[in-house]
Short mmCIF file of C-alpha atoms in Angstrom, two decimals:
data_model
loop_
_atom_site.label_atom_id
_atom_site.label_comp_id
_atom_site.label_asym_id
_atom_site.label_seq_id
_atom_site.Cartn_x
_atom_site.Cartn_y
_atom_site.Cartn_z
CA UNK A 875 -41.19 82.35 -58.49
CA UNK A 876 -38.91 84.89 -59.85
CA UNK A 877 -40.94 88.09 -60.76
CA UNK A 878 -38.58 90.22 -61.91
CA UNK A 879 -37.26 90.44 -65.58
CA UNK A 880 -33.57 89.52 -65.78
CA UNK A 881 -31.33 92.64 -66.82
CA UNK A 882 -28.51 92.61 -69.43
CA UNK A 883 -25.09 93.08 -67.45
CA UNK A 884 -23.58 96.27 -68.66
CA UNK A 885 -19.96 96.68 -69.12
CA UNK A 886 -17.75 96.66 -66.09
CA UNK A 887 -17.90 99.76 -63.78
CA UNK A 888 -16.75 100.60 -60.99
CA UNK A 889 -18.69 98.93 -57.86
CA UNK A 890 -20.22 101.37 -55.53
CA UNK A 891 -21.40 100.33 -52.16
CA UNK A 892 -25.08 100.31 -50.79
CA UNK A 893 -25.55 99.56 -46.99
CA UNK A 894 -28.36 97.38 -45.61
CA UNK A 895 -28.76 98.75 -42.02
CA UNK A 896 -32.09 97.35 -39.54
CA UNK A 897 -32.88 98.91 -36.07
CA UNK A 898 -35.12 97.07 -33.55
CA UNK A 899 -37.03 97.69 -30.07
CA UNK A 900 -37.95 100.55 -28.56
CA UNK A 901 -40.37 103.85 -28.89
CA UNK A 902 -40.87 105.72 -32.43
CA UNK A 903 -39.90 109.58 -32.30
CA UNK A 904 -40.45 112.45 -34.71
CA UNK A 905 -39.04 112.82 -38.16
CA UNK A 906 -35.18 113.86 -38.52
CA UNK A 907 -35.15 117.87 -39.50
CA UNK A 908 -33.25 118.83 -42.17
CA UNK A 909 -33.41 115.82 -44.29
CA UNK A 910 -34.49 116.37 -48.32
CA UNK A 911 -37.51 113.88 -48.55
CA UNK A 912 -37.43 112.49 -52.08
CA UNK A 913 -41.02 110.47 -52.38
CA UNK A 914 -43.34 109.07 -54.89
CA UNK A 915 -46.19 110.91 -55.44
CA UNK A 916 -48.41 107.87 -54.49
CA UNK A 917 -50.13 106.97 -51.59
CA UNK A 918 -49.37 104.42 -49.64
CA UNK A 919 -52.33 101.40 -49.85
CA UNK A 920 -55.01 100.15 -47.16
CA UNK A 921 -54.61 96.81 -48.07
CA UNK A 922 -58.24 96.12 -47.86
CA UNK A 923 -58.25 93.92 -51.24
CA UNK A 924 -55.68 91.52 -49.90
CA UNK A 925 -57.10 87.88 -49.41
CA UNK A 926 -56.48 87.04 -45.54
CA UNK A 927 -55.53 83.70 -46.20
CA UNK A 928 -52.84 85.82 -48.13
CA UNK A 929 -51.67 87.73 -45.11
CA UNK A 930 -51.63 84.23 -42.90
CA UNK A 931 -49.51 82.58 -45.58
CA UNK A 932 -47.12 85.07 -45.37
CA UNK A 933 -47.11 85.36 -41.93
CA UNK A 934 -46.26 81.62 -41.87
CA UNK A 935 -43.60 82.26 -44.33
CA UNK A 936 -41.73 85.02 -42.35
CA UNK A 937 -41.57 82.61 -39.31
CA UNK A 938 -40.16 79.92 -41.47
CA UNK A 939 -37.54 82.71 -42.31
CA UNK A 940 -37.00 83.45 -38.92
CA UNK A 941 -36.20 79.80 -37.66
CA UNK A 942 -33.87 79.52 -40.23
CA UNK A 943 -31.93 82.99 -39.31
CA UNK A 944 -32.82 82.30 -35.88
CA UNK A 945 -30.84 78.72 -36.44
CA UNK A 946 -27.43 80.79 -37.96
CA UNK A 947 -27.72 83.07 -35.20
CA UNK A 948 -27.27 81.06 -31.95
CA UNK A 949 -24.87 80.36 -30.03
CA UNK A 950 -23.90 77.67 -27.17
CA UNK A 951 -24.33 79.22 -24.06
CA UNK A 952 -25.28 82.91 -25.59
CA UNK A 953 -28.14 85.10 -25.34
CA UNK A 954 -30.19 86.43 -28.25
CA UNK A 955 -32.21 88.30 -29.08
CA UNK A 956 -33.80 90.13 -32.72
CA UNK A 957 -36.24 91.57 -34.92
CA UNK A 958 -37.22 88.66 -37.39
CA UNK A 959 -40.02 91.44 -38.68
CA UNK A 960 -37.94 94.15 -39.08
CA UNK A 961 -35.14 92.25 -40.76
CA UNK A 962 -37.59 90.75 -43.38
CA UNK A 963 -39.33 94.40 -44.10
CA UNK A 964 -35.87 95.83 -44.76
CA UNK A 965 -34.92 92.84 -47.02
CA UNK A 966 -38.21 93.05 -48.85
CA UNK A 967 -37.84 96.54 -49.59
CA UNK A 968 -34.49 95.62 -50.88
CA UNK A 969 -36.12 93.08 -53.26
CA UNK A 970 -38.50 95.77 -54.56
CA UNK A 971 -34.59 97.06 -56.81
CA UNK A 972 -33.97 93.28 -57.25
CA UNK A 973 -33.51 91.56 -60.52
CA UNK A 974 -32.34 88.21 -61.40
CA UNK A 975 -30.68 85.69 -59.55
CA UNK A 976 -30.18 88.40 -56.65
CA UNK A 977 -34.37 88.51 -56.67
CA UNK A 978 -34.23 84.86 -56.78
CA UNK A 979 -32.03 84.38 -54.00
CA UNK A 980 -34.04 87.03 -52.39
CA UNK A 981 -37.35 84.94 -52.66
CA UNK A 982 -35.57 81.86 -51.75
CA UNK A 983 -33.69 82.76 -48.18
CA UNK A 984 -36.83 85.08 -47.25
CA UNK A 985 -39.54 83.25 -48.81
CA UNK A 986 -41.32 85.77 -50.61
CA UNK A 987 -42.68 86.63 -54.09
CA UNK A 988 -44.20 89.53 -56.14
CA UNK A 989 -47.53 89.33 -53.59
CA UNK A 990 -45.43 89.19 -50.67
CA UNK A 991 -45.37 93.33 -50.96
CA UNK A 992 -48.86 93.53 -50.29
CA UNK A 993 -49.47 91.08 -47.61
CA UNK A 994 -46.20 92.80 -45.77
CA UNK A 995 -48.37 96.34 -46.54
CA UNK A 996 -51.26 94.67 -44.51
CA UNK A 997 -49.51 92.97 -41.43
CA UNK A 998 -47.69 95.82 -40.88
CA UNK A 999 -50.37 98.41 -40.61
CA UNK A 1000 -51.81 96.00 -38.50
CA UNK A 1001 -49.01 95.91 -36.07
CA UNK A 1002 -49.11 99.97 -36.28
CA UNK A 1003 -53.25 99.59 -34.84
CA UNK A 1004 -52.23 97.64 -31.61
CA UNK A 1005 -52.70 99.53 -28.83
CA UNK A 1006 -55.25 101.75 -30.33
CA UNK A 1007 -58.98 102.44 -28.64
CA UNK A 1008 -57.10 101.16 -25.03
CA UNK A 1009 -58.53 104.41 -23.23
CA UNK A 1010 -56.07 105.33 -20.35
CA UNK A 1011 -53.88 102.37 -21.12
CA UNK A 1012 -53.05 103.54 -23.86
CA UNK A 1013 -49.67 103.98 -22.66
CA UNK A 1014 -49.19 101.14 -21.22
CA UNK A 1015 -48.64 99.27 -25.01
CA UNK A 1016 -47.27 101.17 -27.81
CA UNK A 1017 -46.23 99.12 -30.80
CA UNK A 1018 -44.93 101.03 -34.10
CA UNK A 1019 -42.80 100.00 -37.17
CA UNK A 1020 -41.49 102.54 -39.55
CA UNK A 1021 -39.24 102.05 -42.55
CA UNK A 1022 -37.01 105.12 -44.00
CA UNK A 1023 -33.90 104.79 -46.90
CA UNK A 1024 -31.65 107.53 -46.48
CA UNK A 1025 -29.99 107.96 -50.71
CA UNK A 1026 -27.16 109.78 -52.35
CA UNK A 1027 -29.11 113.19 -52.76
CA UNK A 1028 -29.04 113.68 -56.70
CA UNK A 1029 -28.83 109.77 -57.44
CA UNK A 1030 -31.07 108.84 -60.06
CA UNK A 1031 -33.47 106.18 -58.10
CA UNK A 1032 -36.02 104.84 -60.53
CA UNK A 1033 -39.32 105.63 -60.19
CA UNK A 1034 -40.92 102.10 -60.42
CA UNK A 1035 -38.62 101.44 -57.34
CA UNK A 1036 -39.78 104.55 -55.22
CA UNK A 1037 -43.16 103.73 -55.63
CA UNK A 1038 -43.09 100.21 -54.39
CA UNK A 1039 -41.81 101.50 -51.23
CA UNK A 1040 -44.29 104.35 -51.45
CA UNK A 1041 -47.28 102.46 -52.13
CA UNK A 1042 -46.46 98.95 -49.46
CA UNK A 1043 -44.07 100.35 -46.81
CA UNK A 1044 -44.65 104.16 -46.68
CA UNK A 1045 -41.10 104.73 -47.05
CA UNK A 1046 -39.74 107.58 -48.91
CA UNK A 1047 -36.03 108.09 -49.12
CA UNK A 1048 -34.21 111.00 -47.84
CA UNK A 1049 -31.42 112.24 -49.31
CA UNK A 1050 -27.97 112.71 -47.72
CA UNK A 1051 -24.73 113.55 -49.58
CA UNK A 1052 -22.53 110.03 -48.36
CA UNK A 1053 -19.90 111.51 -50.92
CA UNK A 1054 -18.67 114.52 -49.69
CA UNK A 1055 -19.85 113.75 -45.84
CA UNK A 1056 -19.98 110.11 -44.97
CA UNK A 1057 -19.61 110.41 -41.12
CA UNK A 1058 -22.20 113.59 -41.22
CA UNK A 1059 -24.65 111.02 -42.71
CA UNK A 1060 -23.49 108.41 -40.66
CA UNK A 1061 -24.39 110.43 -37.31
CA UNK A 1062 -27.70 111.47 -39.02
CA UNK A 1063 -29.15 107.71 -39.75
CA UNK A 1064 -28.10 107.34 -35.90
CA UNK A 1065 -30.03 109.67 -34.92
CA UNK A 1066 -33.05 108.69 -36.53
CA UNK A 1067 -32.51 104.97 -35.07
CA UNK A 1068 -31.99 106.57 -31.69
CA UNK A 1069 -35.26 109.03 -32.19
CA UNK A 1070 -37.68 105.77 -32.81
CA UNK A 1071 -36.11 103.51 -30.07
CA UNK A 1072 -35.83 106.05 -27.21
CA UNK A 1073 -32.33 105.99 -27.13
CA UNK A 1074 -32.16 102.31 -26.64
CA UNK A 1075 -30.13 101.86 -29.98
CA UNK A 1076 -27.70 105.09 -30.05
CA UNK A 1077 -25.67 103.93 -32.52
CA UNK A 1078 -26.34 101.61 -34.98
CA UNK A 1079 -23.82 102.09 -37.77
CA UNK A 1080 -20.60 101.89 -36.29
CA UNK A 1081 -17.82 104.12 -37.33
CA UNK A 1082 -16.53 103.47 -40.62
CA UNK A 1083 -19.25 101.94 -42.09
CA UNK A 1084 -20.39 104.64 -44.03
CA UNK A 1085 -17.94 105.75 -46.73
CA UNK A 1086 -18.05 107.93 -49.91
CA UNK A 1087 -19.16 105.25 -52.04
CA UNK A 1088 -22.50 104.28 -50.31
CA UNK A 1089 -25.38 105.13 -52.26
CA UNK A 1090 -28.33 103.80 -50.44
CA UNK A 1091 -29.11 102.95 -46.43
CA UNK A 1092 -32.50 100.60 -45.72
CA UNK A 1093 -33.72 101.12 -42.41
CA UNK A 1094 -36.65 99.64 -40.07
CA UNK A 1095 -37.17 99.91 -36.99
CA UNK A 1096 -39.64 98.20 -34.71
CA UNK A 1097 -40.51 99.93 -31.59
CA UNK A 1098 -42.28 98.34 -28.70
CA UNK A 1099 -43.47 99.07 -25.02
CA UNK A 1100 -46.18 97.53 -23.17
CA UNK A 1101 -46.86 96.32 -19.71
CA UNK A 1102 -48.46 93.15 -18.23
CA UNK A 1103 -51.90 92.16 -18.91
CA UNK A 1104 -51.24 90.41 -15.08
CA UNK A 1105 -48.19 92.41 -13.49
CA UNK A 1106 -46.01 90.77 -11.59
CA UNK A 1107 -45.30 91.78 -7.83
CA UNK A 1108 -41.97 93.11 -7.30
CA UNK A 1109 -42.11 91.89 -3.62
CA UNK A 1110 -42.12 88.90 -4.94
CA UNK A 1111 -39.05 88.50 -6.84
CA UNK A 1112 -36.16 86.78 -5.15
CA UNK A 1113 -32.60 84.87 -5.70
CA UNK A 1114 -33.49 81.31 -7.02
CA UNK A 1115 -31.24 79.03 -8.84
CA UNK A 1116 -30.87 79.23 -12.68
CA UNK A 1117 -30.07 76.09 -13.84
CA UNK A 1118 -27.77 77.06 -17.25
CA UNK A 1119 -25.41 75.16 -19.57
CA UNK A 1120 -22.22 75.99 -17.20
CA UNK A 1121 -23.99 75.11 -13.98
CA UNK A 1122 -26.28 76.64 -11.42
CA UNK A 1123 -26.37 79.96 -10.78
CA UNK A 1124 -28.35 82.73 -8.29
CA UNK A 1125 -30.79 84.84 -10.75
CA UNK A 1126 -33.74 87.20 -9.77
CA UNK A 1127 -36.98 85.45 -10.11
CA UNK A 1128 -40.29 87.05 -10.50
CA UNK A 1129 -43.63 84.81 -8.99
CA UNK A 1130 -47.10 85.60 -10.20
CA UNK A 1131 -50.15 83.82 -9.72
CA UNK A 1132 -52.69 84.20 -12.56
CA UNK A 1133 -54.36 82.46 -15.35
CA UNK A 1134 -52.20 81.70 -18.25
CA UNK A 1135 -52.39 79.77 -21.62
CA UNK A 1136 -50.41 76.97 -21.25
CA UNK A 1137 -49.16 73.77 -22.25
CA UNK A 1138 -46.48 70.89 -21.22
CA UNK A 1139 -45.36 68.85 -24.32
CA UNK A 1140 -42.86 66.39 -23.59
CA UNK A 1141 -41.23 67.98 -21.05
CA UNK A 1142 -41.40 71.46 -22.98
CA UNK A 1143 -42.99 73.99 -20.96
CA UNK A 1144 -44.81 76.29 -23.07
CA UNK A 1145 -46.32 79.65 -21.63
CA UNK A 1146 -47.87 82.50 -23.27
CA UNK A 1147 -48.10 85.78 -21.44
CA UNK A 1148 -50.78 88.59 -23.13
CA UNK A 1149 -49.41 92.16 -22.59
CA UNK A 1150 -52.19 95.06 -22.00
CA UNK A 1151 -54.67 94.36 -24.73
CA UNK A 1152 -53.88 91.30 -25.03
CA UNK A 1153 -53.45 91.97 -28.68
CA UNK A 1154 -49.31 91.22 -28.30
CA UNK A 1155 -47.59 88.23 -26.28
CA UNK A 1156 -44.77 86.84 -25.01
CA UNK A 1157 -44.16 83.16 -25.43
CA UNK A 1158 -42.22 81.07 -23.53
CA UNK A 1159 -40.68 77.51 -24.81
CA UNK A 1160 -38.72 76.34 -21.90
CA UNK A 1161 -37.41 72.57 -22.71
CA UNK A 1162 -35.85 70.23 -20.02
CA UNK A 1163 -33.15 71.56 -18.55
CA UNK A 1164 -29.57 70.71 -20.86
CA UNK A 1165 -31.64 70.35 -23.68
CA UNK A 1166 -32.32 73.55 -25.59
CA UNK A 1167 -29.82 73.12 -28.15
CA UNK A 1168 -31.95 69.85 -29.07
CA UNK A 1169 -35.36 71.73 -28.83
CA UNK A 1170 -33.75 74.47 -30.56
CA UNK A 1171 -32.81 72.22 -34.24
CA UNK A 1172 -36.27 70.91 -33.91
CA UNK A 1173 -38.40 74.00 -34.21
CA UNK A 1174 -39.91 74.50 -37.31
CA UNK A 1175 -42.77 76.67 -38.43
CA UNK A 1176 -45.23 73.90 -38.16
CA UNK A 1177 -43.87 72.68 -34.81
CA UNK A 1178 -44.44 75.67 -33.22
CA UNK A 1179 -48.19 76.03 -34.58
CA UNK A 1180 -48.76 72.46 -32.91
CA UNK A 1181 -47.62 73.57 -29.83
CA UNK A 1182 -49.47 77.09 -29.91
CA UNK A 1183 -52.53 74.42 -30.69
CA UNK A 1184 -52.00 72.90 -27.42
CA UNK A 1185 -52.27 75.65 -25.13
CA UNK A 1186 -55.06 76.15 -22.67
CA UNK A 1187 -55.90 78.33 -19.79
CA UNK A 1188 -54.30 77.15 -16.59
CA UNK A 1189 -54.32 79.06 -13.37
CA UNK A 1190 -51.12 78.53 -12.07
CA UNK A 1191 -47.68 79.97 -10.18
CA UNK A 1192 -45.37 81.45 -12.32
CA UNK A 1193 -41.92 81.89 -11.54
CA UNK A 1194 -39.84 82.81 -14.28
CA UNK A 1195 -36.84 85.51 -14.61
CA UNK A 1196 -36.60 89.01 -14.94
CA UNK A 1197 -33.41 90.09 -17.57
CA UNK A 1198 -32.33 92.24 -19.64
CA UNK A 1199 -30.53 91.60 -23.10
CA UNK A 1200 -28.40 93.51 -25.86
CA UNK A 1201 -28.15 91.62 -28.69
CA UNK A 1202 -25.57 93.33 -32.20
CA UNK A 1203 -25.10 91.33 -35.04
CA UNK A 1204 -24.01 91.34 -38.64
CA UNK A 1205 -25.80 89.33 -40.68
CA UNK A 1206 -24.06 89.53 -44.10
CA UNK A 1207 -22.47 85.89 -43.10
CA UNK A 1208 -25.27 84.12 -41.79
CA UNK A 1209 -27.89 85.32 -44.65
CA UNK A 1210 -24.87 84.21 -47.26
CA UNK A 1211 -25.06 80.78 -45.35
CA UNK A 1212 -28.70 80.55 -45.87
CA UNK A 1213 -28.24 81.30 -49.35
CA UNK A 1214 -28.12 85.06 -50.21
CA UNK A 1215 -25.23 85.45 -51.79
CA UNK A 1216 -24.99 87.61 -54.36
CA UNK A 1217 -26.70 90.81 -53.12
CA UNK A 1218 -23.64 90.97 -50.65
CA UNK A 1219 -21.12 90.80 -52.97
CA UNK A 1220 -19.87 93.64 -55.26
CA UNK A 1221 -19.63 92.61 -58.94
CA UNK A 1222 -22.35 90.14 -58.51
CA UNK A 1223 -25.56 91.98 -57.07
CA UNK A 1224 -28.43 92.94 -59.67
CA UNK A 1225 -29.83 95.97 -57.43
CA UNK A 1226 -30.95 97.06 -60.94
CA UNK A 1227 -34.47 97.59 -60.08
CA UNK A 1228 -33.61 100.58 -58.24
CA UNK A 1229 -31.20 102.68 -60.59
CA UNK A 1230 -31.17 100.76 -63.68
CA UNK A 1231 -27.30 99.78 -62.98
CA UNK A 1232 -25.51 96.84 -61.97
CA UNK A 1233 -23.08 99.29 -59.48
CA UNK A 1234 -25.44 99.23 -56.42
CA UNK A 1235 -24.79 95.78 -53.19
CA UNK A 1236 -25.39 95.23 -49.68
CA UNK A 1237 -21.60 95.34 -48.06
CA UNK A 1238 -22.93 94.46 -44.79
CA UNK A 1239 -26.17 93.77 -42.99
CA UNK A 1240 -26.05 95.69 -39.06
CA UNK A 1241 -28.59 94.88 -36.85
CA UNK A 1242 -29.27 95.82 -32.80
CA UNK A 1243 -32.04 94.71 -30.63
CA UNK A 1244 -32.70 95.42 -27.04
CA UNK A 1245 -35.00 93.79 -24.60
CA UNK A 1246 -35.98 94.96 -21.27
CA UNK A 1247 -37.95 92.25 -19.12
CA UNK A 1248 -39.22 92.81 -15.85
CA UNK A 1249 -41.87 92.52 -13.54
CA UNK A 1250 -44.11 95.92 -15.05
CA UNK A 1251 -43.68 94.61 -18.64
CA UNK A 1252 -41.37 95.09 -21.61
CA UNK A 1253 -39.56 98.18 -21.67
CA UNK A 1254 -40.05 99.82 -18.37
CA UNK A 1255 -44.33 100.03 -18.85
CA UNK A 1256 -46.90 101.51 -16.77
CA UNK A 1257 -47.94 98.65 -14.14
CA UNK A 1258 -51.78 97.83 -14.06
CA UNK A 1259 -53.93 94.76 -11.89
CA UNK A 1260 -52.67 93.78 -8.59
CA UNK A 1261 -52.51 90.13 -7.15
CA UNK A 1262 -55.68 88.00 -5.96
CA UNK A 1263 -55.05 85.66 -3.19
CA UNK A 1264 -56.64 82.76 -2.32
CA UNK A 1265 -56.17 79.95 0.25
CA UNK A 1266 -55.44 76.72 -2.08
CA UNK A 1267 -52.89 76.74 -4.29
CA UNK A 1268 -52.75 76.11 -7.86
CA UNK A 1269 -49.86 74.44 -10.02
CA UNK A 1270 -46.17 75.76 -9.85
CA UNK A 1271 -44.52 76.12 -13.03
CA UNK A 1272 -40.86 77.14 -12.73
CA UNK A 1273 -38.97 78.86 -15.78
CA UNK A 1274 -35.70 78.15 -14.05
CA UNK A 1275 -33.50 77.18 -17.30
CA UNK A 1276 -32.18 78.42 -20.49
CA UNK A 1277 -35.68 78.65 -23.18
CA UNK A 1278 -36.28 80.35 -26.47
CA UNK A 1279 -39.08 83.42 -26.63
CA UNK A 1280 -41.39 84.91 -29.01
CA UNK A 1281 -42.89 88.34 -29.05
CA UNK A 1282 -45.60 87.51 -31.23
CA UNK A 1283 -48.91 88.96 -31.98
CA UNK A 1284 -52.04 87.40 -31.99
CA UNK A 1285 -54.56 88.17 -34.72
CA UNK A 1286 -52.09 88.15 -37.73
CA UNK A 1287 -49.38 85.59 -36.14
CA UNK A 1288 -46.76 87.67 -37.25
CA UNK A 1289 -42.81 86.92 -34.75
CA UNK A 1290 -41.62 90.67 -34.30
CA UNK A 1291 -39.04 89.70 -31.90
CA UNK A 1292 -37.44 86.38 -31.48
CA UNK A 1293 -34.47 85.50 -28.42
CA UNK A 1294 -33.39 82.71 -26.00
CA UNK A 1295 -31.80 83.56 -22.98
CA UNK A 1296 -29.19 81.51 -21.80
CA UNK A 1297 -28.33 83.33 -18.39
CA UNK A 1298 -30.04 85.79 -17.31
CA UNK A 1299 -27.24 88.12 -15.74
#
């Protein structure tokens, strides 16, 4: 499946570190002033000639990678939240400059090939169109994805590499002087991420992560802010029992009567909560208490599709926790465990499609994500809707135990965010 030609290894040279960085969640900000923009003159492709089946196939591949990475990141008793979409996008941008065994490993781990750039371009632009045409409700739903590269000023990046990034990711290369001023460069990148996440991720790159040897930083920010289609009543939120792995504790549980897509499969409660506009939804998968680990191990792309296929509209009284989770991970070791080794090792990486040499490698992969889920929606969105009261009571569905959850685009099936809630506290 390797679409990149194998490069002949040049004479041994001093290794220079490249750094792959990832950001997720927030609200898109303005461009960073004072940056020199190095960009291919080619315009971004509109993707209209990409077959719909190719996009669906790429989404299935993305979901398979998302669940595989989830298995590496989950830890018993701990909360988790990350954006597989952000990670896939940034690594696919890396793949645009990979060759040889490095390209093969990216293909195997990400489930991508030479056709994936076009499909990912369609998915990205589709997601960026969500929330448009909602009229007065536009502020109740915002979803934006944006990619950028920060490179060493004056470094000879190859035109084909820059062309691929421009045509399929709409990304240019912003020039910074890592060699002479690594800390100011780190601050500039952190400011760029903070501006696109409404300050939710103010410092993606920790102190010391950028050095004088850094030559390239790839970033992708996924920005999301949405109100529920059916808002929870804050007055109905009350402390209730949360049956966690460590025993029963008290936690704030929200309550809402509405019609949700719902299924109960082998004791697993599956509930879909739509956001304003009904283009994106939150999917909650709650197995019986004490069985989250076993359920996670059994979950695959096919199993997830099977569960989604059984959802049916159900009038109910839904009880579930409000929560806020901040998750920070260094992904080098988890990605290596999945088989992506060469790109992350000095001397082994072949990113010659970027600069024609074997000097670049990914020294670390940083990822931060934040979710704030409450009665109004996700990320403190505007309130809409009201509560309809009736005399008769519908079934009660109570999510008061650890669960897995996804924020998912309904039209493409793209998993934008993925997480587990072990404790709402």
